[in-house]
Amino acid sequence: MNHRLRTFAPVLPVIAVIALLGLPLAPGEGGAGPADAASGLVVLYCGIRLLRDRRRPLTPTAMVVMGLPVLGLSIAAMGASSPGAGLSGLGRYLQIFVLVPAAVVLLIRDRRDFCLLAWSFVALAVWQGAIGVQQYVTGTGASYQGEDIRAVGTFGPTDVMGMATVVSFGLICALALALGRTDVRQRAVAAACAFALLLPLALSFSRGAWIATAATCAVQLALAGLRRALKVAAAVTAAGVVLVGGFGVGTAMLQERISSITQVTDAPDQSVTDRYTMWAAATAMWREHPLTGVGLKGFPEHRDGNASLALSSGSDTEGAGAAFLKQPLLSPHNMYLLVLSEQGLIGLLTLAGGWLALLVRALRGLFRVHRSGQPGLDCALVSCGLLFWQLVDFAYADIGGPSTVLTAVVFGVAAWWSLVGADGEGRQLAPTPVRTPVEGALAQ
């Protein structure tokens, strides 16, 4: 046991960040949480290891890709309405998109560390998903159309996307591990976890998570091969029949939520109307300050001056142990428009440009291992899947809430494959099987 702990010691702090997201939050608690504090310790731990071991730093390419956002963020921080807003916004962006991802890249040493982190995502998703299903069954979830049935896990009604995000990440990792070239038992456990996570994802009532996960899984299956894609499609169809027919998941509310996806332009509900209004406001801010934006954390201050009367006063949140709360709309719920309005074209090009570079390099590495048949397909599918999901999700969501720190870990995991594993460092590693949490418990 001690030998195993020493083997995985470098990535254990990152796993601790993921595990802390499974702890319950106090009703109404939002913003930074224990996981955010732990992410700061991860950065500190990584710095100490670099000084002690005198390891080589990131490659020049990695430093450019991961350090590019600093330019746009620094300019936007100087243009903030106050020094305090600029510094706090700069710190948050650096945490999520620069410091924590870089620390994760430096702490992952090989495919075994990478796969252990992927299984940690799956374990957190299973835990949060189990809580979400229990909330739906017992009527103790967040309020949805007058009933406390929305599955939100431990994140509460103020972060309704938290559980949906965690479950989506876990499902994507599980599917990638099931499509990899590891041993049969590990792939079977991963496939079972992926199917099990479909239920809590459905009960989250999150249209955005459904769209991003469906698109990502389709891309993963296509990248893994046509034959596997057909097999998994048949299995998913069978699982859908069981969920709808056997467990009654196809409730009227769920069916209505699904059908509302196609009505976002014809008959949008108030949440969609608010989103369109805030998108228009963000675009108007950018037109006034095209290069540098209105400054970090400037969207709330400029929102009312650029939004139409169609914008409501806020979204109603209730349930899951929290009292009724009118949550103000302080962001456009679109990461690209948030960056464009607050950081301008400079910020968007530097931030999104780095994300696009990571995706291109990740896909290049995936095609390489796919053609050569060498180990690493599971890592490539995890990296490409997580990154693709995040980039799709950013079209209708942005950073905020306790679950945001997981986004930083996702970018770090994806960046390791894009900047290290995809360049061939993983080719020297034997395809050592990584025990799943279930297999490890049985072995003990």
XYZ file of C-alpha atoms in Angstrom:
444
model
C 0.000 0.000 0.000
C 2.800 2.437 0.912
C 4.613 1.532 -2.302
C 1.460 2.300 -4.288
C 1.081 5.664 -2.563
C 4.683 6.542 -3.352
C 4.165 5.489 -6.959
C 1.262 7.876 -7.483
C 2.428 10.555 -4.999
C 2.832 13.398 -7.543
C -0.799 13.262 -8.736
C -2.393 12.571 -5.343
C -2.848 16.317 -4.625
C -4.740 16.657 -7.915
C -6.911 13.688 -6.947
C -7.550 15.427 -3.615
C -8.927 18.455 -5.487
C -11.307 16.170 -7.394
C -12.322 14.326 -4.220
C -13.088 17.561 -2.346
C -15.745 18.338 -4.941
C -17.683 15.380 -3.550
C -18.147 17.045 -0.178
C -21.513 18.669 0.555
C -21.669 22.451 0.526
C -23.659 24.548 2.957
C -27.056 25.636 1.561
C -26.632 28.744 -0.534
C -22.823 28.521 -0.496
C -21.186 29.535 -3.747
C -17.946 30.848 -5.178
C -14.624 29.445 -4.002
C -14.697 26.316 -1.850
C -12.336 23.749 -0.314
C -11.379 22.429 -3.753
C -10.255 25.908 -4.816
C -8.037 26.168 -1.745
C -6.614 22.727 -2.503
C -5.882 23.779 -6.093
C -3.709 26.573 -4.728
C -1.821 24.019 -2.650
C -1.375 21.894 -5.791
C 0.342 24.816 -7.512
C 2.558 25.343 -4.460
C 3.340 21.619 -4.234
C 4.270 21.537 -7.905
C 6.623 24.487 -7.470
C 8.336 22.840 -4.499
C 8.828 19.593 -6.446
C 10.326 21.471 -9.382
C 12.811 23.218 -7.106
C 13.663 20.057 -5.187
C 13.959 17.666 -8.133
C 15.366 20.289 -10.522
C 13.127 18.904 -13.219
C 13.069 20.507 -16.609
C 10.264 23.058 -16.976
C 7.654 23.040 -19.715
C 8.885 22.930 -23.297
C 8.975 26.235 -25.199
C 5.862 25.207 -27.139
C 4.008 24.357 -23.942
C 5.025 27.629 -22.306
C 3.738 29.624 -25.280
C 0.418 27.747 -25.496
C -0.269 27.805 -21.758
C 1.153 31.260 -21.098
C -0.556 33.028 -24.004
C -3.693 33.991 -22.007
C -1.576 36.031 -19.571
C -1.194 38.773 -22.187
C -4.898 39.391 -22.701
C -5.680 38.966 -19.015
C -3.085 41.531 -17.957
C -4.427 44.120 -20.390
C -8.029 43.468 -19.279
C -7.020 43.703 -15.602
C -5.531 47.147 -16.187
C -8.806 48.241 -17.787
C -10.978 47.069 -14.878
C -13.221 49.565 -13.082
C -11.166 49.234 -9.874
C -7.822 47.717 -8.870
C -9.608 45.242 -6.601
C -11.844 43.964 -9.394
C -8.881 43.709 -11.746
C -6.720 41.759 -9.300
C -9.487 39.373 -8.205
C -10.518 38.715 -11.807
C -6.903 38.217 -12.873
C -6.304 35.773 -10.027
C -9.370 33.722 -10.887
C -8.540 33.492 -14.594
C -4.909 32.636 -13.905
C -6.019 29.903 -11.492
C -8.425 28.263 -13.944
C -6.588 28.666 -17.240
C -2.871 28.975 -16.446
C -1.540 27.980 -13.020
C -3.563 24.888 -12.130
C -3.446 23.415 -15.681
C 0.325 23.944 -15.808
C 0.734 22.275 -12.407
C -1.347 19.283 -13.541
C 0.778 18.939 -16.686
C 3.977 18.940 -14.616
C 2.672 16.485 -12.003
C 1.466 13.863 -14.495
C 4.462 11.672 -15.336
C 3.064 8.923 -17.559
C -0.049 7.124 -18.771
C -0.590 5.470 -15.400
C -0.922 8.842 -13.684
C -3.151 10.067 -16.480
C -5.488 7.065 -16.287
C -5.664 7.335 -12.513
C -6.929 10.903 -12.886
C -9.428 9.738 -15.511
C -10.778 7.123 -13.091
C -10.969 9.820 -10.417
C -13.295 11.781 -12.698
C -15.422 8.649 -13.115
C -15.524 7.990 -9.357
C -16.601 11.563 -8.586
C -19.276 11.372 -11.288
C -20.663 8.100 -9.893
C -20.806 9.599 -6.392
C -22.480 12.824 -7.472
C -24.767 10.938 -9.850
C -25.903 8.570 -7.091
C -26.782 11.550 -4.891
C -28.617 13.153 -7.805
C -30.725 10.066 -8.491
C -31.583 9.833 -4.789
C -32.667 13.490 -4.870
C -34.976 12.837 -7.811
C -36.517 9.704 -6.282
C -37.089 11.257 -2.837
C -38.058 14.729 -4.060
C -35.181 16.452 -2.258
C -33.458 18.006 -5.251
C -33.511 21.544 -6.604
C -36.820 23.072 -7.600
C -37.929 22.457 -11.179
C -41.394 23.542 -12.330
C -42.617 23.632 -8.755
C -41.234 20.227 -7.714
C -37.966 19.490 -5.874
C -36.812 16.836 -8.332
C -33.845 18.328 -10.175
C -30.669 16.324 -9.555
C -27.902 18.687 -8.441
C -25.733 16.442 -6.248
C -23.893 18.241 -3.463
C -23.663 21.520 -5.387
C -27.106 22.812 -4.441
C -29.570 24.924 -6.427
C -27.179 27.864 -6.872
C -24.909 25.720 -9.096
C -27.408 23.575 -10.990
C -24.817 22.875 -13.690
C -22.305 21.508 -11.164
C -23.518 17.920 -10.991
C -24.341 17.850 -14.710
C -20.787 18.976 -15.488
C -19.200 16.407 -13.170
C -21.360 13.579 -14.512
C -20.611 14.615 -18.110
C -16.857 14.564 -17.463
C -17.117 11.150 -15.815
C -19.214 9.729 -18.648
C -16.752 11.002 -21.255
C -13.773 9.536 -19.357
C -15.571 6.217 -18.858
C -16.460 5.972 -22.547
C -12.874 6.784 -23.561
C -11.493 4.134 -21.194
C -14.010 1.606 -22.550
C -12.878 2.359 -26.104
C -9.170 2.078 -25.259
C -6.814 -0.859 -25.680
C -6.545 -1.863 -22.030
C -7.570 -5.223 -20.539
C -11.120 -6.513 -20.928
C -12.084 -6.149 -17.245
C -11.151 -2.486 -17.134
C -13.049 -1.762 -20.336
C -16.097 -3.625 -19.032
C -16.129 -1.643 -15.773
C -15.702 1.609 -17.706
C -18.572 0.743 -20.055
C -20.824 -0.101 -17.105
C -19.990 3.240 -15.455
C -20.725 5.112 -18.682
C -24.181 3.524 -18.998
C -24.940 4.099 -15.311
C -24.118 7.800 -15.623
C -26.736 8.306 -18.338
C -29.494 8.285 -15.707
C -28.228 11.125 -13.464
C -27.293 13.133 -16.555
C -30.893 12.868 -17.741
C -32.251 13.799 -14.306
C -30.102 16.940 -14.182
C -32.539 18.534 -16.673
C -29.552 20.369 -18.142
C -30.102 20.884 -21.859
C -26.614 22.257 -22.340
C -24.960 19.232 -20.729
C -27.090 16.885 -22.833
C -26.091 18.598 -26.073
C -22.378 18.800 -25.236
C -22.214 15.197 -23.990
C -24.107 13.766 -26.969
C -21.867 15.652 -29.409
C -18.695 14.645 -27.561
C -19.612 10.966 -27.313
C -20.432 10.934 -31.031
C -17.008 12.431 -31.793
C -15.255 9.939 -29.499
C -17.000 7.005 -31.170
C -16.155 8.300 -34.637
C -12.490 8.742 -33.664
C -12.339 5.249 -32.141
C -13.582 3.532 -35.310
C -16.809 2.822 -37.184
C -17.239 -0.751 -35.947
C -17.016 0.260 -32.298
C -19.300 3.202 -32.943
C -22.037 0.902 -34.285
C -21.710 -1.480 -31.328
C -21.895 1.289 -28.752
C -24.794 2.959 -30.575
C -26.743 -0.285 -30.356
C -25.911 -0.627 -26.656
C -26.937 2.976 -25.945
C -30.238 2.412 -27.743
C -30.879 -0.661 -25.623
C -29.973 1.249 -22.456
C -32.351 4.043 -23.455
C -35.181 1.540 -23.894
C -34.473 0.115 -20.432
C -34.281 3.566 -18.801
C -37.460 4.822 -20.408
C -39.514 1.641 -20.312
C -38.160 -0.107 -17.258
C -37.425 2.763 -14.879
C -39.885 5.323 -16.162
C -37.249 7.978 -16.799
C -39.286 9.327 -19.694
C -41.485 11.494 -17.479
C -43.594 14.272 -18.931
C -41.214 16.895 -17.499
C -38.187 15.219 -19.036
C -39.897 14.860 -22.403
C -40.929 18.503 -22.276
C -37.367 19.522 -21.436
C -36.020 17.539 -24.383
C -38.573 18.997 -26.786
C -37.738 22.517 -25.577
C -34.283 22.172 -27.150
C -35.870 22.624 -30.579
C -37.971 25.585 -29.404
C -35.181 27.966 -28.433
C -36.029 30.232 -31.380
C -39.737 29.626 -31.961
C -41.065 29.679 -28.377
C -38.172 30.275 -25.942
C -38.813 30.133 -22.213
C -37.685 32.924 -19.877
C -34.272 31.360 -19.214
C -33.548 31.257 -22.955
C -34.847 34.821 -23.390
C -32.555 36.015 -20.589
C -29.638 34.284 -22.244
C -30.289 35.866 -25.637
C -30.656 39.275 -23.981
C -27.352 38.938 -22.121
C -25.627 37.745 -25.290
C -26.820 40.891 -27.048
C -25.603 43.000 -24.114
C -22.154 41.356 -24.220
C -21.929 41.979 -27.967
C -22.855 45.641 -27.440
C -20.091 46.006 -24.831
C -17.584 44.550 -27.247
C -18.620 46.944 -30.015
C -17.886 49.859 -27.690
C -14.455 48.461 -26.708
C -13.469 46.044 -29.521
C -9.819 45.469 -28.650
C -9.615 45.410 -24.850
C -13.239 45.073 -23.662
C -14.744 46.764 -20.604
C -12.234 45.203 -18.189
C -12.239 42.130 -15.958
C -15.435 41.720 -13.911
C -16.983 44.588 -15.860
C -19.968 42.753 -17.328
C -22.319 43.209 -14.309
C -21.561 46.938 -14.165
C -22.276 47.492 -17.873
C -25.104 44.963 -18.232
C -28.117 47.196 -17.558
C -26.865 49.909 -19.865
C -26.687 47.479 -22.777
C -29.527 45.012 -22.086
C -33.111 45.321 -23.305
C -36.226 45.287 -21.116
C -36.718 41.585 -21.917
C -34.095 40.711 -19.266
C -35.603 39.459 -16.012
C -34.354 40.468 -12.563
C -32.761 37.055 -11.953
C -33.345 33.335 -11.833
C -35.300 31.679 -9.031
C -33.460 28.982 -7.056
C -34.870 26.787 -4.313
C -34.767 23.254 -2.930
C -31.955 20.801 -2.088
C -31.852 22.167 1.456
C -31.744 25.842 0.446
C -34.397 28.518 0.877
C -35.836 30.526 -1.999
C -33.273 32.863 -3.558
C -33.385 35.243 -6.499
C -29.995 34.694 -8.148
C -28.780 37.765 -10.081
C -27.660 37.376 -13.692
C -24.050 38.556 -13.564
C -22.639 36.925 -16.702
C -23.815 36.253 -20.272
C -23.694 32.458 -19.774
C -21.380 32.190 -22.771
C -17.659 32.024 -22.074
C -16.651 33.344 -25.476
C -18.942 36.380 -25.175
C -17.867 36.942 -21.564
C -14.223 37.063 -22.653
C -15.080 39.187 -25.692
C -17.035 41.744 -23.639
C -14.515 41.995 -20.782
C -11.208 41.341 -22.593
C -11.966 42.250 -26.203
C -10.471 40.642 -29.272
C -7.020 40.490 -27.696
C -8.293 38.431 -24.777
C -10.435 36.143 -26.916
C -7.645 35.421 -29.390
C -5.062 34.678 -26.710
C -7.380 32.553 -24.541
C -9.385 30.695 -27.195
C -6.296 30.476 -29.400
C -4.557 28.410 -26.726
C -7.594 26.124 -26.404
C -7.683 25.587 -30.167
C -3.961 24.797 -30.231
C -4.461 22.167 -27.501
C -7.306 20.554 -29.444
C -5.334 20.428 -32.705
C -2.301 18.858 -31.022
C -4.511 16.394 -29.106
C -6.175 15.235 -32.332
C -2.805 14.904 -34.040
C -1.580 12.669 -31.220
C -4.773 10.605 -31.368
C -4.393 9.961 -35.087
C -0.771 8.950 -34.507
C -1.516 6.301 -31.885
C -4.570 5.121 -33.837
C -2.483 4.482 -36.953
C 0.491 2.935 -35.161
C -1.492 0.764 -32.742
C 0.742 1.859 -29.872
C -0.574 2.504 -26.330
C -2.205 5.799 -25.595
C -5.571 5.611 -27.362
C -7.428 5.811 -24.052
C -5.470 8.927 -23.024
C -6.064 10.516 -26.429
C -9.812 9.882 -26.318
C -10.063 11.208 -22.747
C -8.118 14.355 -23.636
C -9.953 15.080 -26.887
C -13.320 14.280 -25.300
C -12.897 16.508 -22.245
C -11.521 19.387 -24.281
C -14.207 19.117 -26.957
C -16.972 19.004 -24.317
C -15.603 22.066 -22.574
C -15.342 24.075 -25.777
C -18.920 23.175 -26.751
C -20.183 23.882 -23.233
C -18.564 27.323 -23.271
C -21.070 28.308 -25.993
C -23.835 28.461 -23.344
C -21.977 28.482 -20.008
C -19.051 30.247 -18.371
C -16.899 29.918 -15.279
C -18.420 30.386 -11.846
C -19.397 28.317 -8.833
C -17.640 25.579 -6.818
C -17.426 23.192 -9.788
C -15.296 25.654 -11.801
C -12.046 24.330 -10.342
C -12.736 21.045 -12.134
C -12.486 22.975 -15.399
C -8.901 23.856 -14.471
C -8.080 20.179 -13.896
C -9.731 19.291 -17.221
C -7.552 21.765 -19.095
C -4.498 20.372 -17.309
C -5.355 16.766 -18.150
C -6.044 17.677 -21.773
C -2.873 19.765 -21.978
C -0.699 16.877 -20.752
C -1.724 14.698 -23.674
C -1.587 17.596 -26.156
C 1.822 18.909 -25.097
C 3.560 15.820 -23.683
C 1.869 12.509 -24.496
C 0.977 13.436 -28.077
C 4.608 14.345 -28.767
C 5.654 10.762 -28.198
C 6.869 10.701 -24.598
C 4.185 8.125 -23.879
C 5.601 5.765 -26.544
C 8.389 4.622 -24.256
C 5.923 3.481 -21.606
C 4.602 -0.029 -21.522
C 0.817 -0.303 -21.632
C 0.635 -1.046 -17.896
C -2.957 -1.869 -16.866
C -4.375 0.596 -14.356
C -6.672 -0.868 -11.737
C -10.102 0.629 -11.554
C -11.336 1.712 -8.113
C -13.562 -1.393 -8.064
C -10.698 -3.749 -8.884
C -8.452 -2.080 -6.317
C -11.012 -2.581 -3.590
C -11.433 -6.240 -4.516
C -7.676 -6.764 -4.492
C -7.447 -5.479 -0.940
